[in-house]
Each structure stands twice: as C-alpha cells, then as structure tokens.
Coordinates of C-alpha atoms in Angstrom, one line a residue:
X1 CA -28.4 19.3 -27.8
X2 CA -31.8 21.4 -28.4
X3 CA -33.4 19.7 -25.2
X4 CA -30.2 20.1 -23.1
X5 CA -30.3 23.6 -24.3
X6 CA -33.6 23.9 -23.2
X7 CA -33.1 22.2 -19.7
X8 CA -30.8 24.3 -19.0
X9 CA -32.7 27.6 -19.8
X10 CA -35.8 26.5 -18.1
X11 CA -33.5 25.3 -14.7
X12 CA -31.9 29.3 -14.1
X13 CA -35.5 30.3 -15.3
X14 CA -38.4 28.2 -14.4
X15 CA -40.7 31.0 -15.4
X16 CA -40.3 29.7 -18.8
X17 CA -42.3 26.4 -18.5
X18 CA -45.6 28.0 -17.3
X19 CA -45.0 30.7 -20.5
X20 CA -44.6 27.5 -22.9
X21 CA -48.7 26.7 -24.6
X22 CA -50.1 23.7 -23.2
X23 CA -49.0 21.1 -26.2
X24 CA -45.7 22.8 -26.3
X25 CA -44.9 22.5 -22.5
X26 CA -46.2 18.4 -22.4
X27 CA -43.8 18.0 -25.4
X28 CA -40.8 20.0 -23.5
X29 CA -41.7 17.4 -20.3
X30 CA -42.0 14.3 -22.5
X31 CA -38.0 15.2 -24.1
X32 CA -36.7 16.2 -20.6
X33 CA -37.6 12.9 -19.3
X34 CA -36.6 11.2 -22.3
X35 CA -33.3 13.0 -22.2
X36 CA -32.7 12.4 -18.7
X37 CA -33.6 8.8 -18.8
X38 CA -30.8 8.5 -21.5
X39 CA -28.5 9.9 -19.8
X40 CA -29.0 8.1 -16.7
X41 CA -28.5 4.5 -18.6
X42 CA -25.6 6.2 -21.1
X43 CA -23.9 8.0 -18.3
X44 CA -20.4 6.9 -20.2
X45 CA -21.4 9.1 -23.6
X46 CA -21.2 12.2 -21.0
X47 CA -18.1 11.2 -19.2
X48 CA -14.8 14.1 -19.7
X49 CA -11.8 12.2 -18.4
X50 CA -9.3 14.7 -16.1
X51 CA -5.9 15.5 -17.7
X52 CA -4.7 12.5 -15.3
X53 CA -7.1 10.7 -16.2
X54 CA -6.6 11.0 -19.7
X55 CA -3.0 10.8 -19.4
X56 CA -3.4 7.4 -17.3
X57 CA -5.4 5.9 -19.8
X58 CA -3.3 7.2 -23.3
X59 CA -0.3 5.4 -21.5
X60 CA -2.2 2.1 -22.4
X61 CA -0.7 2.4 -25.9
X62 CA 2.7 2.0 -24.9
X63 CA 2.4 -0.3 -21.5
X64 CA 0.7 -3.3 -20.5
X65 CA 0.6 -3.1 -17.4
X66 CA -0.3 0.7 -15.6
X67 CA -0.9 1.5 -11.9
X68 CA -2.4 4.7 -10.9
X69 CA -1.4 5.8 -7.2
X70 CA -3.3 8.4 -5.9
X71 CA -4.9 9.7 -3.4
X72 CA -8.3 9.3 -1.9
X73 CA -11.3 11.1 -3.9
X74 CA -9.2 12.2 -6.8
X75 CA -11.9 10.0 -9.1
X76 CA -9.1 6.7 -10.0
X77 CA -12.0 4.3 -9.5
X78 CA -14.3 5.7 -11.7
X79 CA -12.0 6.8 -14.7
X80 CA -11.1 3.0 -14.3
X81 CA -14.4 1.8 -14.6
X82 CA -14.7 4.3 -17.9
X83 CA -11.9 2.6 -19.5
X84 CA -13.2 -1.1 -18.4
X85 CA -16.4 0.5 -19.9
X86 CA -14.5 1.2 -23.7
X87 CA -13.1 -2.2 -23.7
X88 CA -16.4 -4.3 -22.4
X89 CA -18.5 -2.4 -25.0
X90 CA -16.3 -1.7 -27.8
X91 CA -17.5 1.6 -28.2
X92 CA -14.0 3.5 -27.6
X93 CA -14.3 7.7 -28.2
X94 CA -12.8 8.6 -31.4
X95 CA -10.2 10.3 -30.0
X96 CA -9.2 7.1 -28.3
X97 CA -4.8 7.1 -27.7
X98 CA -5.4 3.6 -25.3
X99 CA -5.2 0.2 -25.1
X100 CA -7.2 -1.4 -27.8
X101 CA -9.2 -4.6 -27.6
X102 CA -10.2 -4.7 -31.0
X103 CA -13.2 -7.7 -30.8
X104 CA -15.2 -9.5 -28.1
X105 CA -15.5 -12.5 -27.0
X106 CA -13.1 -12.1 -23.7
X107 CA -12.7 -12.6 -20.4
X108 CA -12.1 -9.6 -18.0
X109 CA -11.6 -9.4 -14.3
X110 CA -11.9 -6.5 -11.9
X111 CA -10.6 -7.3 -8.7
X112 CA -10.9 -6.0 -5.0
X113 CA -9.9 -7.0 -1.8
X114 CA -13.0 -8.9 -0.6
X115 CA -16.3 -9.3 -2.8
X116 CA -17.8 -7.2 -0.4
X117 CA -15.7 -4.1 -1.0
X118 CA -15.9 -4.9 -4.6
X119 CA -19.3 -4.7 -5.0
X120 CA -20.0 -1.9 -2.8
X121 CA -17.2 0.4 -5.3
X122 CA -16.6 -1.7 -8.4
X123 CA -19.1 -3.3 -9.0
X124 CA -21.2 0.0 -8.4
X125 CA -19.2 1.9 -10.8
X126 CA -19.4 -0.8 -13.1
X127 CA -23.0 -1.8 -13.4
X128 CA -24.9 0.8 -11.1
X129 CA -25.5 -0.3 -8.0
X130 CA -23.9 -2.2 -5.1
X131 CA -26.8 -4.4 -5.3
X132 CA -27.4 -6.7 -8.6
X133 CA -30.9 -7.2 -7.1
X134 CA -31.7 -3.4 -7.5
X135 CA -32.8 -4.4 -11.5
X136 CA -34.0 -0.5 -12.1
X137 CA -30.4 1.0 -11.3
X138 CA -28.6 -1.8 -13.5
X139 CA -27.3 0.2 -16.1
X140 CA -26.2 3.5 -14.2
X141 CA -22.6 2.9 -14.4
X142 CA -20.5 3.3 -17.2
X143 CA -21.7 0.3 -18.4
X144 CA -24.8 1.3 -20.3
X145 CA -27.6 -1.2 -19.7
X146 CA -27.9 -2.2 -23.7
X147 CA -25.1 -3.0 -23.6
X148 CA -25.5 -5.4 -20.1
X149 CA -26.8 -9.0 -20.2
X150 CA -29.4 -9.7 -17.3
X151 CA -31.2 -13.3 -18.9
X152 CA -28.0 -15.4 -19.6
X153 CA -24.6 -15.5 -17.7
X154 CA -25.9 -13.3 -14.4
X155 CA -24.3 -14.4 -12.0
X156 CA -25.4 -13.2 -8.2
X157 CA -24.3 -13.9 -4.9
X158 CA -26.9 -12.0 -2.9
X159 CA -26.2 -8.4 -3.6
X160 CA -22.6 -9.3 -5.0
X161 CA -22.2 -9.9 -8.5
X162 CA -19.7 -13.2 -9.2
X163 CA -20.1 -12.6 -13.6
X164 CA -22.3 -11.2 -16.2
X165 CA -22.2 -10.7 -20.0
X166 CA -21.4 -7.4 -22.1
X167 CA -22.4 -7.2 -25.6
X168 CA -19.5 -5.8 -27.5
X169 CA -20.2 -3.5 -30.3
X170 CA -19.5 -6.3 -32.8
X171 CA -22.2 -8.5 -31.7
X172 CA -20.7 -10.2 -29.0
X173 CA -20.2 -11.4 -25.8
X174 CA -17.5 -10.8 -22.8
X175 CA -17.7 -12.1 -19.8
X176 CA -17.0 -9.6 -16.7
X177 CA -15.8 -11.6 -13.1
X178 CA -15.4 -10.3 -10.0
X179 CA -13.0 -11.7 -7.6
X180 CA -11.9 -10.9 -4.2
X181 CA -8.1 -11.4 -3.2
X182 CA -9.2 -14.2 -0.6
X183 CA -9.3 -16.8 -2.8
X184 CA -6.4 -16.7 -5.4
X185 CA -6.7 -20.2 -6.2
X186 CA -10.0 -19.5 -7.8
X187 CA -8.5 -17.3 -10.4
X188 CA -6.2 -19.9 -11.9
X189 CA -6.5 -21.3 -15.5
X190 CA -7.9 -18.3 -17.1
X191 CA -7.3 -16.4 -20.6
X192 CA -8.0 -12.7 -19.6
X193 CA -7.3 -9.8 -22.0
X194 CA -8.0 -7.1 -19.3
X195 CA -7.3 -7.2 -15.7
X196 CA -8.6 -4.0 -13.4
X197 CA -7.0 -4.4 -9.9
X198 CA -9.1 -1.6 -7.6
X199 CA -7.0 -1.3 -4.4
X200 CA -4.0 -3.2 -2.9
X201 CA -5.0 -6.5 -0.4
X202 CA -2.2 -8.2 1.5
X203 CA -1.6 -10.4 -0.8
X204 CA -1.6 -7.7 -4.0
X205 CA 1.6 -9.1 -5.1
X206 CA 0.9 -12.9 -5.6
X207 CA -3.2 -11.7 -7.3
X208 CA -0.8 -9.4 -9.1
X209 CA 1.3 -12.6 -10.7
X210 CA -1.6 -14.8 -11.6
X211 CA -3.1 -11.8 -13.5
X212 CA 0.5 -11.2 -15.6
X213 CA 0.1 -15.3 -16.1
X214 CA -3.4 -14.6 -17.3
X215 CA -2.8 -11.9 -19.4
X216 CA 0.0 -13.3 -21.4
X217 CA -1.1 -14.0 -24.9
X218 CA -4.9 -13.5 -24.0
X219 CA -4.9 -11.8 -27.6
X220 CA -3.3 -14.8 -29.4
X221 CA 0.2 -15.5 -29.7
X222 CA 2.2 -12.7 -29.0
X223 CA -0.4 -10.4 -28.0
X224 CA -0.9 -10.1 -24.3
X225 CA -3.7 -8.1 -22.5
X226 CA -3.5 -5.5 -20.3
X227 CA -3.3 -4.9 -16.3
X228 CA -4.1 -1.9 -14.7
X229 CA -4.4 -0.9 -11.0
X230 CA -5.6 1.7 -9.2
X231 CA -5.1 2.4 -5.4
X232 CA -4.5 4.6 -2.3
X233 CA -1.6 2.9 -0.6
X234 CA -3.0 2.4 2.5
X235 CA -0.6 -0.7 3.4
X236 CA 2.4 1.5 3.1
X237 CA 5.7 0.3 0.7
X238 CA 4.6 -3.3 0.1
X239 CA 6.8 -5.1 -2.5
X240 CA 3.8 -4.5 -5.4
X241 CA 4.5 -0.6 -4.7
X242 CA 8.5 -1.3 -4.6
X243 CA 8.5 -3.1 -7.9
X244 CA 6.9 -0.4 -9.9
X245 CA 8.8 2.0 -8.0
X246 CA 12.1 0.1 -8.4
X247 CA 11.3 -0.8 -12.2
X248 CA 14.1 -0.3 -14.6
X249 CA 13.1 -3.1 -17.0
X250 CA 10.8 0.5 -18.9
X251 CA 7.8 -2.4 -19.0
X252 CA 5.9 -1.1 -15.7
X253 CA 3.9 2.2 -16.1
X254 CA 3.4 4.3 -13.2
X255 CA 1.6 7.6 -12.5
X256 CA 0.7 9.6 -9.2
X257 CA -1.8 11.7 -8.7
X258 CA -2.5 14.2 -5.8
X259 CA -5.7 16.5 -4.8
X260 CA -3.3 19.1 -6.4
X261 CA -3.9 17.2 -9.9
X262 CA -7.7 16.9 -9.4
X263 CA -10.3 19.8 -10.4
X264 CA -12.4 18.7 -7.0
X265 CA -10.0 20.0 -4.6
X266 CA -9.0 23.9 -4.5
X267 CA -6.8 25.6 -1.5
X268 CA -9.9 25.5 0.5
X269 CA -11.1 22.0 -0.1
X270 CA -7.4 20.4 0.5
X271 CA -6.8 22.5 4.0
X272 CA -10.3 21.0 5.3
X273 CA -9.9 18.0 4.0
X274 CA -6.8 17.6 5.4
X275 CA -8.0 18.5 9.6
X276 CA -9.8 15.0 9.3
X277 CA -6.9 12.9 9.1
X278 CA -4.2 12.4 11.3
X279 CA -1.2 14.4 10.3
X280 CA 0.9 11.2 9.2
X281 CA -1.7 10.3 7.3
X282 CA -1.4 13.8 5.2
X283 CA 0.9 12.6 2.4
X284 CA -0.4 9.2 1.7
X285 CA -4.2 10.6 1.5
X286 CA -3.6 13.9 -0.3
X287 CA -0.6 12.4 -2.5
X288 CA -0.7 9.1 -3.1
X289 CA 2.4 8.3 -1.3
X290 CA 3.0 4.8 0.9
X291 CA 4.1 6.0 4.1
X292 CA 2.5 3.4 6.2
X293 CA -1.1 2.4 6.0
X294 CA -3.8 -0.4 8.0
X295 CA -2.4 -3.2 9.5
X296 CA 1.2 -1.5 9.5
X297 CA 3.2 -2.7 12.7
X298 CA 4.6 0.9 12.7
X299 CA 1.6 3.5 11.9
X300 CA 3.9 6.6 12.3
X301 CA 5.0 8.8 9.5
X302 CA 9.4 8.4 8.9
X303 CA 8.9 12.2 9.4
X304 CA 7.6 11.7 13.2
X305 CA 10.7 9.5 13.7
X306 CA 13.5 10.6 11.8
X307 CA 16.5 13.5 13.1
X308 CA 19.2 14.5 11.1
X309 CA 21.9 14.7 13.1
X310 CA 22.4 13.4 17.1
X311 CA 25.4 14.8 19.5
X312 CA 25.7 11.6 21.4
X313 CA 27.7 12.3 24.8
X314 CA 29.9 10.7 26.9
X315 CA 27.0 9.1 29.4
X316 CA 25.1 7.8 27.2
X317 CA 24.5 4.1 26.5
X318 CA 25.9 2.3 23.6
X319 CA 25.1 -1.3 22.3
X320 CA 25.5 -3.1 19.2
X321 CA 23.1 -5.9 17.8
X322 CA 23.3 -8.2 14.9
X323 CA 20.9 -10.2 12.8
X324 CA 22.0 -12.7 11.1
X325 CA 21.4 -13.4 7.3
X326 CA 20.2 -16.8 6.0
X327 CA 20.8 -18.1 2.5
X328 CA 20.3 -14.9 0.9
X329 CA 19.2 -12.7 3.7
X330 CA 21.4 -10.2 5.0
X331 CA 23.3 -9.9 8.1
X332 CA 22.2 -6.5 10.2
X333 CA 24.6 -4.8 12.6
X334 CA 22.1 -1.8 14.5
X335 CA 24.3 0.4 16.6
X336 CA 21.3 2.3 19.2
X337 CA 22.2 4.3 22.3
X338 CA 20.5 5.6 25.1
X339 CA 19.7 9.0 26.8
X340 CA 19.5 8.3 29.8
X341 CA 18.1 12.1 30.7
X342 CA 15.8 12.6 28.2
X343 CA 14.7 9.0 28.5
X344 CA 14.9 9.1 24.1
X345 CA 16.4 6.1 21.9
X346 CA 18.3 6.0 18.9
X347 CA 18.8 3.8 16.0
X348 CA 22.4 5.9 15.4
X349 CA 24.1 3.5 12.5
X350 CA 23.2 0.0 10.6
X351 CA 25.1 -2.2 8.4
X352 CA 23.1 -4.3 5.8
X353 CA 25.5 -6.6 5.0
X354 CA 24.0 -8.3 1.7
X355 CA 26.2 -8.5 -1.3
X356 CA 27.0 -12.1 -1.0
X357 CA 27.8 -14.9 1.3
X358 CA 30.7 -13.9 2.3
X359 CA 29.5 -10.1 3.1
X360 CA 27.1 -11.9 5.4
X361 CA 29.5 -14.3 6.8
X362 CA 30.6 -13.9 10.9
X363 CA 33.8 -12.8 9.8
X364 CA 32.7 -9.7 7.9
X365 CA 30.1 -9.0 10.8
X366 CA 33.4 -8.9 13.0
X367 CA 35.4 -6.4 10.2
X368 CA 32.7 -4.4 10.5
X369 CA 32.3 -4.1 13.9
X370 CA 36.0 -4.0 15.0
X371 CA 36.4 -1.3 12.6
X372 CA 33.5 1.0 13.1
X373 CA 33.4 4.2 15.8
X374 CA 31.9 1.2 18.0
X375 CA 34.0 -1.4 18.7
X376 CA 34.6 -1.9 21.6
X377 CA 30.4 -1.8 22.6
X378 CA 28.9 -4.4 23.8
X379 CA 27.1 -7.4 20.9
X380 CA 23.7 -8.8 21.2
X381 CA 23.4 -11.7 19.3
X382 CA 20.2 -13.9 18.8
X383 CA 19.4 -16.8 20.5
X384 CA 20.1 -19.3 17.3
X385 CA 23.7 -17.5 16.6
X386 CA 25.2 -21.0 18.1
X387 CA 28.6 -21.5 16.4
X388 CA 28.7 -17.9 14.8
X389 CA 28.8 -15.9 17.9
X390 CA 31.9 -17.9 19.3
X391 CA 33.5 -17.0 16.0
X392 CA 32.7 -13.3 16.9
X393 CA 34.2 -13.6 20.0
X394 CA 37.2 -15.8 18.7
X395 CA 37.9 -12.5 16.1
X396 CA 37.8 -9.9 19.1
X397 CA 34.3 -8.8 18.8
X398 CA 32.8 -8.0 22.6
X399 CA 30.0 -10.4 22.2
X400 CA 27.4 -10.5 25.7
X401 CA 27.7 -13.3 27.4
X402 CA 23.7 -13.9 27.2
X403 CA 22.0 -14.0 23.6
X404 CA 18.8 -11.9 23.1
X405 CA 16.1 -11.7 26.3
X406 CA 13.3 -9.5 25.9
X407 CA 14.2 -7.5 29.6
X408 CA 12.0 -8.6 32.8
X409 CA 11.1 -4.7 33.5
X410 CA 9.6 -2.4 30.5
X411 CA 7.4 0.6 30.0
X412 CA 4.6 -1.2 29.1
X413 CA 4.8 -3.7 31.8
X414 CA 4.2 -6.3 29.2
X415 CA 2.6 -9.3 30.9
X416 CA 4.0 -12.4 28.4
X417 CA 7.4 -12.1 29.4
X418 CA 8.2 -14.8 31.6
X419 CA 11.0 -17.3 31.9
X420 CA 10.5 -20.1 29.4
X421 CA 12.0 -19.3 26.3
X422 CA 9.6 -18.7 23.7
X423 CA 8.4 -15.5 26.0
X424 CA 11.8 -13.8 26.6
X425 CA 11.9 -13.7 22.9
X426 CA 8.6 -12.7 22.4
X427 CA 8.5 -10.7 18.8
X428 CA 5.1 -8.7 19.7
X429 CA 6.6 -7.8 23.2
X430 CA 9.7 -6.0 21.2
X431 CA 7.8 -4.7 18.4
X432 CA 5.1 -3.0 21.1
X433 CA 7.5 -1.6 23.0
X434 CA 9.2 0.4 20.2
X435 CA 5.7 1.3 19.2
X436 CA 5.2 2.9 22.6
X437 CA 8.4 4.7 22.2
X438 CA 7.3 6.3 18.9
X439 CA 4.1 7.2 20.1
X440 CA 5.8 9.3 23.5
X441 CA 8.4 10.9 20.9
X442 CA 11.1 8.9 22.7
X443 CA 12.8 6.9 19.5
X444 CA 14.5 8.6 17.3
X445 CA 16.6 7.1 14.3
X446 CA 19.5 8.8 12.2
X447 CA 19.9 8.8 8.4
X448 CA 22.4 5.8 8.3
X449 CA 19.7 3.5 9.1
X450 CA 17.2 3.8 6.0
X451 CA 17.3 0.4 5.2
X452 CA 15.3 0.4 8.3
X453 CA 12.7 3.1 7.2
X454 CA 12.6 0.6 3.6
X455 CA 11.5 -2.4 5.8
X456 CA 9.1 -0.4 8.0
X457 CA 7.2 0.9 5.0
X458 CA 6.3 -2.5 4.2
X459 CA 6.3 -4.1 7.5
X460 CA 2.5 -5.0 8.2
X461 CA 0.6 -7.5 10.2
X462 CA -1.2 -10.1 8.2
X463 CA -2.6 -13.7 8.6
X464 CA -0.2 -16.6 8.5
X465 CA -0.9 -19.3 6.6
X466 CA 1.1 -21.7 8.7
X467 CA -0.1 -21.0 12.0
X468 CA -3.5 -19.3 11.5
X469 CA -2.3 -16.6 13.7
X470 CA -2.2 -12.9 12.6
X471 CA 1.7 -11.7 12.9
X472 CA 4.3 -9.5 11.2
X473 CA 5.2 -9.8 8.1
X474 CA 7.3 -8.2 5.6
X475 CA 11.2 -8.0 5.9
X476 CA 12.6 -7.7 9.4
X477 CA 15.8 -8.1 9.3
X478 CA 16.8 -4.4 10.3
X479 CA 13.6 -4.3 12.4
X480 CA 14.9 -7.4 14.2
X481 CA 18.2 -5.8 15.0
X482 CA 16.7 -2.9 16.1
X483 CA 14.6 -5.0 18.4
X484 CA 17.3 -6.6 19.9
X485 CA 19.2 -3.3 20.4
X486 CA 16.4 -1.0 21.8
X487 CA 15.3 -4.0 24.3
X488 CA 19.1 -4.7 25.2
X489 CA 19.4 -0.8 26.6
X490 CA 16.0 -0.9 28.5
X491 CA 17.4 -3.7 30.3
X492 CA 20.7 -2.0 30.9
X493 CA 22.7 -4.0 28.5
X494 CA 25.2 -1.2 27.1
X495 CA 28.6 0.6 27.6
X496 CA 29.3 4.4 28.1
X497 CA 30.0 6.1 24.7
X498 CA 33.0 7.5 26.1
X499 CA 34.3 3.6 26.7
X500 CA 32.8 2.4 22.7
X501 CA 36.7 3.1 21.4
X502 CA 38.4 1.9 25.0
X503 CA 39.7 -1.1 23.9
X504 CA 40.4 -1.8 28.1
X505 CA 36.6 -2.2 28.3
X506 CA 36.1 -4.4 25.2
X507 CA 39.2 -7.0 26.5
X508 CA 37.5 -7.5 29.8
X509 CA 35.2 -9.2 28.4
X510 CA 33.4 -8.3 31.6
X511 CA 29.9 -7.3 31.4
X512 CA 29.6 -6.6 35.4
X513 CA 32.2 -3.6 34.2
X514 CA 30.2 -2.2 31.6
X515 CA 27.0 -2.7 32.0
X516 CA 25.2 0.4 33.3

C-alpha cells in the first residue's frame, strides 16, 4: 500500500522523484517496478467486480446453470474470466457468495464459437494474450502466471491454445480446454465441473446439452458443476435464448445487463455509442435484447415492421394461405392483403393451430376459415396438400384451383423462377422478396400475427448438414404461410375485401371472377 501510495503521489507530482536522495529515489524505482510487475501477473488480486457483476456471479450459490445477456462492452467476458479465475486457482475472495469448487483436480471448458474467436477474447482474458507463443504476456489475465503450467500439459495450436494446467491452491492440478462449437463431437465423454460458454454459435443449443451431460455429477454423485454463459445475442431469439426466457422449471438463472447497468457508459458515452450502429440494432447492442442478429433471414427490427392497427378498404386485395402441420407441427392460416395505392403488404391475421392433431387437422383449418371475417377469400395451399386441400374444398373452403407458385413477375426480377417445379417454389425467391419489401417500408404486419415475430427472431441462415448448402433454418411455419400469401398477391391471386364475406364470390368457385 506504501509504494501504491507513493506512485500515486509521485504520478500528480513528478517533482517529487528528483527531490528524493540518490539511494532513496533507486529504492523508490526498484518497488515501483516490483509493484508494477506484480500487478501485471496478479492482475485478479486488483479486480472490483460491478454490482452486475457481482450479482451475476453470487447467483452461482443458488443455480447451476447462469447466462448473462448483455450488451456489447458492458465487461461480461472479463468478469467471466474472473470467476473461471476463482475456481481454476482456488483462491476465491473472502467475501466469496458463488459457486464453490472446493478442490482441484478438474476439468473445465471455456467455449467460443470457433478457436479462433476463442483465443483472440477467451483465451486472452484467460491467460494473457491471444497468442500462447507470446511466453512474456502468459500470466496477464486473471489467471496469475504461478498459478499457470507452461512445462507439462501446454497444449498449442499455433497461436490457439487447445489445454493447459492450473495449479489449484491445494496443490493441484485442473486442466483448462478450449473448444470451438464446430466440432461438438470432440467434446463428448467428459467429467467437467465448470463450463464457460462466451457467445452463442448456431448450434449454441446442442454445445449447450453436451455441457448439462458433462456437468452432471462432475462433483461426485449428486453434485453437479456449473454452466455459465455469457453473450450479446447477435443471432436474435434462438431456442438457447427462448428456453431461459421461457423457463418455469426455477432451475435456469438469467440476468440482463444494459450500458445503463455499466459504470463505462454515461448519457454521453451511450448517445455516441449509439450513431455507430444501425437503429435496429439499438436495443440488442445497448440492452442485451435478441431482436435479430448475423445470419438472420430477416435483419429488421419488429419495431420497423409492426402497426397497430390497419383500416383495410373495400379495394384492397385479400387472400388466405395455409401451412400445413406435420406430426406435431402446427397448421398456419395467414390472412395478408394488398394496397394496391400505396403499393404496402400486410400480414393482417394468423391462426397457429397447434394444440393437438385434431386442431391441426383439414377440418379445423376449414372451421377456422369458414368462420373468420375472411371466408369467403380466396386459399393457397402448398404444393404437397394432395388429399387435404380436396377436403377443404369438400367443407366449403374457397381453395385456388393452383397450389403455391412463386409468381413469374416480381420486384426483384428474381432470375431462378422458371417453370420446372423446384423453382416456382423456390424458398430463397419468397424469403428475398419479403426482405425487399421490409427494406422499402412496404410490409407491414398487425398484432394478431406474433407468432410470426416468435419465429422471425429465431429464423437464421445456417449450414445444412444434409445438403452442404447454407439455408434457413429455424421454425417456418408462420414464415411459410406468409410466403405463400405475400407472393399469391404479387401475382394477383386475391379477392376484393368488400367480396371476403360475399358468399356469391366464394360459391363460384371461379377464380377468373375474383382474381384482380
């Protein structure tokens, strides 16, 4: 405390040095350096966790499993790599209200979405340095470097750190791994007591599983280890973020966090932080929350699309669509219309159909339609309906007399639409399209449809492991009736809204009458 004392007198006066005698001043250099030195390989002794962060952290004691949501720059990574530090080492503070790990002799992982990105941020915060190579900064995390083992168990790839050892207070060993998400194979057959996901990959939820299966009874029987995650959701509402969110099992801890919450950011700070991002970006960077992210299929903000209300009139164009649900998918009935003056599109009403079988079933589709402000609109089915859209028409229900066709004219002029049968039903066609209508302000959708909003959130392109291809994926099955609907008006498939309730127009069965 004396030489920090002294630092700190000599820094506002500098004065002070050249007044020091000659042995006195070679002695004040030799405990500056000394001190500094110290500090720069013990940088976790100096480390004063925010209220969140302390918060975050205390929860351990009463959950296993703990995700932080927060915004960017708020500090989540490294008051994560401060806990990781307490349990690696040991040396908890004695105020400690955590998780405890109370020996060594464990196995803990830290995992990002590539080993790349983990060692530029974990494994930096962690050890020191995004390069293990870099031997004079190995120790400048919160790891201090007594504590890290450089002549046994280190592990390199390059610059990329695969495992190392950390002596535990007690004498010792655990063994650290880092893993990216690529590989989740890699990861199985483990006994971990302490999992650290840093970020959320496309696959978060099945490297999420394997670490609950890892973690269970890591400590011996009946004594599991501990999970936590910390993340920006940058991939929007994906099913890891919907599970804690949805959690009423009281197991799942989890906390958000905004610039608000963090001393960095004032008024000042947050306003020009805030100019460098896109406006529907704002409330995903600033608070944590999973609008929509990289790789979504729809990177618009629900605020950009949603309106409260919609005076639909007479000339406007009306259709109905329907996806139908498989074994325990739901069936989707998306009611859009047209404005033909302002050129704008709605998604004005949807039906998710998914209580049981029977809710699903063509003849609840039909009850629902026939009995809806809509029935007498014109239905788009899919091309594989077969057998259940001649039970639709058999109950009443004005089914077009052509399934699903992505139409020959669009916006966008998309080129793959041609006549075999895989490109009039082209899913990317559709999907860009409505993506070019949200980016002119031209689509629109009403609060009966949030079940559509739910799948957007988490509606992202990713790799498929079937065909090799990158493609949607997430639920669609709101999306898809959307699709259908939206495409089926820009092709002119639709009735009046003055004619939806004219049961006349619905018995002709005539789509030369009402198609506009």
């Amino acid at each position: 405390m004396e030489v920090l004392e002294a630092l700190e007198a000599v820094t506002q006066n500098p004065d002070l040095l050249m007044q020091m005698e000659f042995n006195e001043r070679q002695e004040f250099i030799k405990n500056a350096f000394d001190y500094l030195n110290y500090k720069k390989y013990n940088r976790i002794e100096f480390f004063k966790p925010y209220p969140y962060q302390q918060r975050f952290m205390n929860a351990g004691s009463s959950y296993e499993v703990r995700y932080m949501r927060a915004g960017n720059r708020v500090g989540k990574t490294y008051g994560g790599a401060a806990e990781f530090a307490y349990h690696l080492t040991g040396e908890y503070p004695e105020d400690w209200k955590g998780f405890v790990v109370p020996d060594g002799g464990h196995t803990y992982w830290v995992v990002g979405i590539t080993l790349e990105s983990v060692a530029k941020v974990i494994q930096k915060e962690l050890i020191g340095t995004p390069d293990c190579r870099v031997k004079e900064m190995i120790g400048t995390g919160t790891i201090p470097r007594k504590n890290i083992v450089t002549d046994q168990g280190w592990t390199p790839d390059g610059a990329k750190l695969k495992s190392c050892l950390v002596r535990h207070k007690d004498g010792s060993l655990n063994t650290l791994m880092f893993y990216g998400c690529e590989n989740v194979a890699v990861m199985m057959g483990q006994e971990v007591i302490g999992c650290w996901l840093d970020e959320e990959s496309l696959n978060s939820e099945e490297v999420y599983a394997q670490c609950v299966a890892r973690v269970t009874n890591a400590g011996g029987p009946g004594n599991n280890g501990f999970i936590m995650i910390t993340a920006t959701p940058e991939r929007g509402m994906t099913n890891l973020n919907k599970k804690f969110d949805n959690d009423d099992s009281g197991l799942l801890y989890l906390q958000s966090v905004s610039w608000d919450d963090c001393p960095r950011f004032n008024p000042e700070t947050i306003e020009k932080e805030l100019k460098k991002y896109p406006e529907w970006q704002h409330e995903m960077r600033r608070r944590g929350l999973p609008v929509l992210g990289q790789g979504a299929v729809f990177p618009f903000d629900d605020s950009a699309l949603r309106v409260q209300e919609l005076n639909i009139l007479p000339h406007w164009n009306i259709v109905i669509a329907v996806d139908w649900g498989k074994t325990i998918d739901p069936s989707v009935v998306m009611v859009a219309a047209h404005d033909p003056d302002s050129d704008t599109y709605y998604l004005v009403d949807c039906y998710y159909l998914n209580e049981d079988e029977q809710a699903r079933s063509p003849q609840n589709v039909a009850r629902v339609i026939l009995e809806s402000p809509y029935r007498c609109a014109p239905v788009v089915v899919p091309h594989d309906s077969g057998a259940k859209a001649t039970q639709l028409k058999a109950l009443g229900v004005n089914v077009h007399g052509q399934t699903f066709r992505n139409p020959p004219v669009s916006f966008l002029k998309v080129q793959n639409i041609k006549t075999d049968n895989q490109s009039v039903r082209d899913i990317e066609t559709g999907l860009t399209e409505m993506r070019y209508m949200m980016q002119e302000g031209r689509l629109k959708i009403l609060p009966k449809c949030e079940k559509w909003f739910d799948e957007k959130r988490a509606y992202f392109y990713k790799k498929s492991k079937i065909s090799d291809k990158v493609e949607p994926s997430g639920e669609d099955h709101a999306i898809d009736a959307s699709r259908y609907a939206l495409l089926s008006l820009m092709g002119g498939i639709g009735c009046y809204y003055s004619d939806v309730m004219n049961d006349a127009t619905a018995s002709l069965q005539s789509f030369s009458t009402i198609q506009y």
